[in-house]
Short mmCIF file of C-alpha atoms in Angstrom, two decimals:
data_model
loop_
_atom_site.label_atom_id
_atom_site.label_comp_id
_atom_site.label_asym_id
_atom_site.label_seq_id
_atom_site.Cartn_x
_atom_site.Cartn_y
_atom_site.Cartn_z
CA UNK A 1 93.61 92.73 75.68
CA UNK A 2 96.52 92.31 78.06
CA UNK A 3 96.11 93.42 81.63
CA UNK A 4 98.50 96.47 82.04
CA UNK A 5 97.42 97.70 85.52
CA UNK A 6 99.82 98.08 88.50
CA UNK A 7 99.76 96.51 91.96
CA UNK A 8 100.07 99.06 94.84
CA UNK A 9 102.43 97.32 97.51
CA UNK A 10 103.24 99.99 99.63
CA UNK A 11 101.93 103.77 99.83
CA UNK A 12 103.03 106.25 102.37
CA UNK A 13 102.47 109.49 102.72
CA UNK A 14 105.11 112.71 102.60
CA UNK A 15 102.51 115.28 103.02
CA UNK A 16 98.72 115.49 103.34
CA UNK A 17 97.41 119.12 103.59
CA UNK A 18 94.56 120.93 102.28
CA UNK A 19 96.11 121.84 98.90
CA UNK A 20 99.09 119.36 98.65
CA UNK A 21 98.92 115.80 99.22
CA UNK A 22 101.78 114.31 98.48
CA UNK A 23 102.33 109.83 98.29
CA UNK A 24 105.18 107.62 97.14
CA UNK A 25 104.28 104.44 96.46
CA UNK A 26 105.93 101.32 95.01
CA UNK A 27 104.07 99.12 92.30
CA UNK A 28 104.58 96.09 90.36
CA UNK A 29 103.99 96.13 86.86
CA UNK A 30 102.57 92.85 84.86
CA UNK A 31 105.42 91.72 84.33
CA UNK A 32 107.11 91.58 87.55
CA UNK A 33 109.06 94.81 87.48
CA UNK A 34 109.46 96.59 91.05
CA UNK A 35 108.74 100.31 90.35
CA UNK A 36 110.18 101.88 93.81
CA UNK A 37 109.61 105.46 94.44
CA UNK A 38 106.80 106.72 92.26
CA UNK A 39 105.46 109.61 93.09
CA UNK A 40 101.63 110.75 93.27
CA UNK A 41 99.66 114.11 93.97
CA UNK A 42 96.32 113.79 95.31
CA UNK A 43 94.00 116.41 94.82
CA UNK A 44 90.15 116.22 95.19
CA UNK A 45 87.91 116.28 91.98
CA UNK A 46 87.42 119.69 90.08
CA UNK A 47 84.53 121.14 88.72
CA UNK A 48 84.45 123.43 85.26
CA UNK A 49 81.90 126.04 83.45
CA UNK A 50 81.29 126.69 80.40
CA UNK A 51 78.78 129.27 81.49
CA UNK A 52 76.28 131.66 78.99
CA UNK A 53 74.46 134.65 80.77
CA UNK A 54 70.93 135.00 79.51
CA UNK A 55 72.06 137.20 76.97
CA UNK A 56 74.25 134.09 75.91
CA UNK A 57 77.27 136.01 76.79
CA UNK A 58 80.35 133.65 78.76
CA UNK A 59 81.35 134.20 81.32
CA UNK A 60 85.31 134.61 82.39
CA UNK A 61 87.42 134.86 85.00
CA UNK A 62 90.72 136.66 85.72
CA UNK A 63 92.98 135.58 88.89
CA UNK A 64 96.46 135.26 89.90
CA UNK A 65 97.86 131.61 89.60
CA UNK A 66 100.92 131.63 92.05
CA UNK A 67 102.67 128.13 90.98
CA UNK A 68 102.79 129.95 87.32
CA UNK A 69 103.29 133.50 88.40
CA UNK A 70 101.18 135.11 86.60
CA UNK A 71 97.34 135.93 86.20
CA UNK A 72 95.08 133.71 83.81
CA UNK A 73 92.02 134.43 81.77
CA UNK A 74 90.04 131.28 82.54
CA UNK A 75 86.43 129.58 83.11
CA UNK A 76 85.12 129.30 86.82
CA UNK A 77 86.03 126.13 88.48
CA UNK A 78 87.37 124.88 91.66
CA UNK A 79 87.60 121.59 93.98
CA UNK A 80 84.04 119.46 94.69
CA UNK A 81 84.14 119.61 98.62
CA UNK A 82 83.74 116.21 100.76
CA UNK A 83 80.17 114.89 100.37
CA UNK A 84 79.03 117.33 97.35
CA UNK A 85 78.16 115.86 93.57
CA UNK A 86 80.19 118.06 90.53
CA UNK A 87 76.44 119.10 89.87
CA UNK A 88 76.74 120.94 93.36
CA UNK A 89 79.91 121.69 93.32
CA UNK A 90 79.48 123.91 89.77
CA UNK A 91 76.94 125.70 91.27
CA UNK A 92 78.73 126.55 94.30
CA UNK A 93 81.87 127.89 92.95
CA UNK A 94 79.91 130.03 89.81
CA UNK A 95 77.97 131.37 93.22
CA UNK A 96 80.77 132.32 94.90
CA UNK A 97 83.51 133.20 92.08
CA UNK A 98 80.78 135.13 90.07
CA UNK A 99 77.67 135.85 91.90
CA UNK A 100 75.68 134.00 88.93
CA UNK A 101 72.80 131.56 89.00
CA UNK A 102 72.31 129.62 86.39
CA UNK A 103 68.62 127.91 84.93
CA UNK A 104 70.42 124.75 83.27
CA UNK A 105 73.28 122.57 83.93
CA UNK A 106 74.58 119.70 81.16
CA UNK A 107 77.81 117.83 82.01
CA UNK A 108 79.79 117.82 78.52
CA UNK A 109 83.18 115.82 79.53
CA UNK A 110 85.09 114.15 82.49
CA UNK A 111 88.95 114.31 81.90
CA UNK A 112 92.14 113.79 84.02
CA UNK A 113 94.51 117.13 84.67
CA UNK A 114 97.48 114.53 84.54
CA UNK A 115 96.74 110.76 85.59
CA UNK A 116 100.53 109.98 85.03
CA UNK A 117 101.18 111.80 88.51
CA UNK A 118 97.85 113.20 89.87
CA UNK A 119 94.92 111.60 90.76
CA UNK A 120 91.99 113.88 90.03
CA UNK A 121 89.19 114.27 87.34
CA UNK A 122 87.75 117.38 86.27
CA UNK A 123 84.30 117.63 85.81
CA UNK A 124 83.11 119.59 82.82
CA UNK A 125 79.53 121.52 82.28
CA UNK A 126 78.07 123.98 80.45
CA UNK A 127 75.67 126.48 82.46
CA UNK A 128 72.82 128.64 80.60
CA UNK A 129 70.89 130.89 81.73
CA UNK A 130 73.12 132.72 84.09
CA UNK A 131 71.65 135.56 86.11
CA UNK A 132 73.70 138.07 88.71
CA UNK A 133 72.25 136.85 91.82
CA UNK A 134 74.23 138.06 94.75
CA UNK A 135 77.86 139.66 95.15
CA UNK A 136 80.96 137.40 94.59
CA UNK A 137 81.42 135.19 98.11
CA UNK A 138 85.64 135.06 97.91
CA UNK A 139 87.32 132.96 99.97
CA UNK A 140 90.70 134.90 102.00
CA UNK A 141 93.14 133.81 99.04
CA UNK A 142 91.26 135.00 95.87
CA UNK A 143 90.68 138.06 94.10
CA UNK A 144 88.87 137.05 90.42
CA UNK A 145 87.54 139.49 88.28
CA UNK A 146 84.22 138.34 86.23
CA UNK A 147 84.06 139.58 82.30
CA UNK A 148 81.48 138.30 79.90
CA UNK A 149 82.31 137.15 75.94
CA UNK A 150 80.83 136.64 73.19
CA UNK A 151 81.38 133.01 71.50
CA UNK A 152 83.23 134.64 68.55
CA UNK A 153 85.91 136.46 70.93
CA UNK A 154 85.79 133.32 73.51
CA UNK A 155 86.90 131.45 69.60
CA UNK A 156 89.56 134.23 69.21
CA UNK A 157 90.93 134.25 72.81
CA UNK A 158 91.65 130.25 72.75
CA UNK A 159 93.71 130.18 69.21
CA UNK A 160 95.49 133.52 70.22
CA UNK A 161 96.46 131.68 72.92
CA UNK A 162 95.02 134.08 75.59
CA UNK A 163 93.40 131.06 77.36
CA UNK A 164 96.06 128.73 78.53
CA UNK A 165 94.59 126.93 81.21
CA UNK A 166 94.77 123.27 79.51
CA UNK A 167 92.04 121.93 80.91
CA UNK A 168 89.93 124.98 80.73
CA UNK A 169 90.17 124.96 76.94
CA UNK A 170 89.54 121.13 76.60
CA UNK A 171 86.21 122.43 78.69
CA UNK A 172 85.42 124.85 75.84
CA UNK A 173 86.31 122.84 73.03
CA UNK A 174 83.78 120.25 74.91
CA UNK A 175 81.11 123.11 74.93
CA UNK A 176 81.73 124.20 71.77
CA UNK A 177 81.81 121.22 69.73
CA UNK A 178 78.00 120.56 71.72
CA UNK A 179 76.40 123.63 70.87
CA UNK A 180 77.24 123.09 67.14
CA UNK A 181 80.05 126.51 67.56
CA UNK A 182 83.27 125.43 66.62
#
């Protein structure tokens, strides 16, 4: 196989907050090629949950998603903080988004949101087991509602179309194909 991987000559950074970091580097490709100006988004690592209640219900999520204007139905998730494994990280933010516990943990896939232009893997689990512990812990910016499924309507909601969150149903097709449901 032919190497096709880049070399990074230059980076510099436009922005670098919390929630947007924003580089432009320039590369050269195998073959000699200057690529000038490409642009990359760095985000951390995500975590997502494919998470059954003990009564083997899933667990949702509804919340407003302001760069598409609109609220999504979607699995819990959200960034793995500086210094914590996904394994932590998936039980943090089903804590805090949902107030569930969970007696298992299985990580089902690892896949990129957009590798063309971003820089981040998502983490995929499925949870079992889940028990209301405590009250949801929101941070300032998030209101999420919690609903519970059953497998058959989780099915339904994907093919309508209900869940389009792209990396949220690549999580359940994941779980799904696992546990022997699809």
């Amino acid at each position: 196989m032919s190497n096709l991987n880049w070399e990074k000559l230059s980076s510099k950074y436009l922005v670098k907050k919390q929630w947007a970091t924003l580089r432009v580097d320039t590369c050269r490709m195998p073959d000699g090629k200057i690529v000038d100006d490409y642009y990359v988004l760095e985000y951390p690592d995500w975590v997502n949950a494919v998470a059954f209640t003990e009564e083997g219900k899933v667990l949702l999520i509804r919340q407003y998603r302001h760069g598409a204007e609109k609220v999504f139905t979607e699995i819990p998730g959200g960034c793995i903080d500086p210094g914590e494994t996904p394994e932590e990280a998936v039980v943090r933010e089903l804590l805090e988004e949902t107030g569930y516990a969970f007696d298992t943990l299985e990580p089902i896939c690892q896949v990129y949101a957009n590798p063309s232009t971003s820089s981040n893997l998502t983490h995929s689990f499925i949870l079992t087991g889940g028990k209301k512990v405590q009250e949801q812990d929101l941070d300032g910016k998030e209101e999420i509602e919690v609903f519970t499924v059953s497998v058959p309507e989780l099915k339904e909601l994907v093919f309508q179309n209900k869940i389009e969150q792209a990396l949220h149903i690549s999580s359940i097709f994941f779980a799904l194909a696992k546990l022997g449901k699809l």
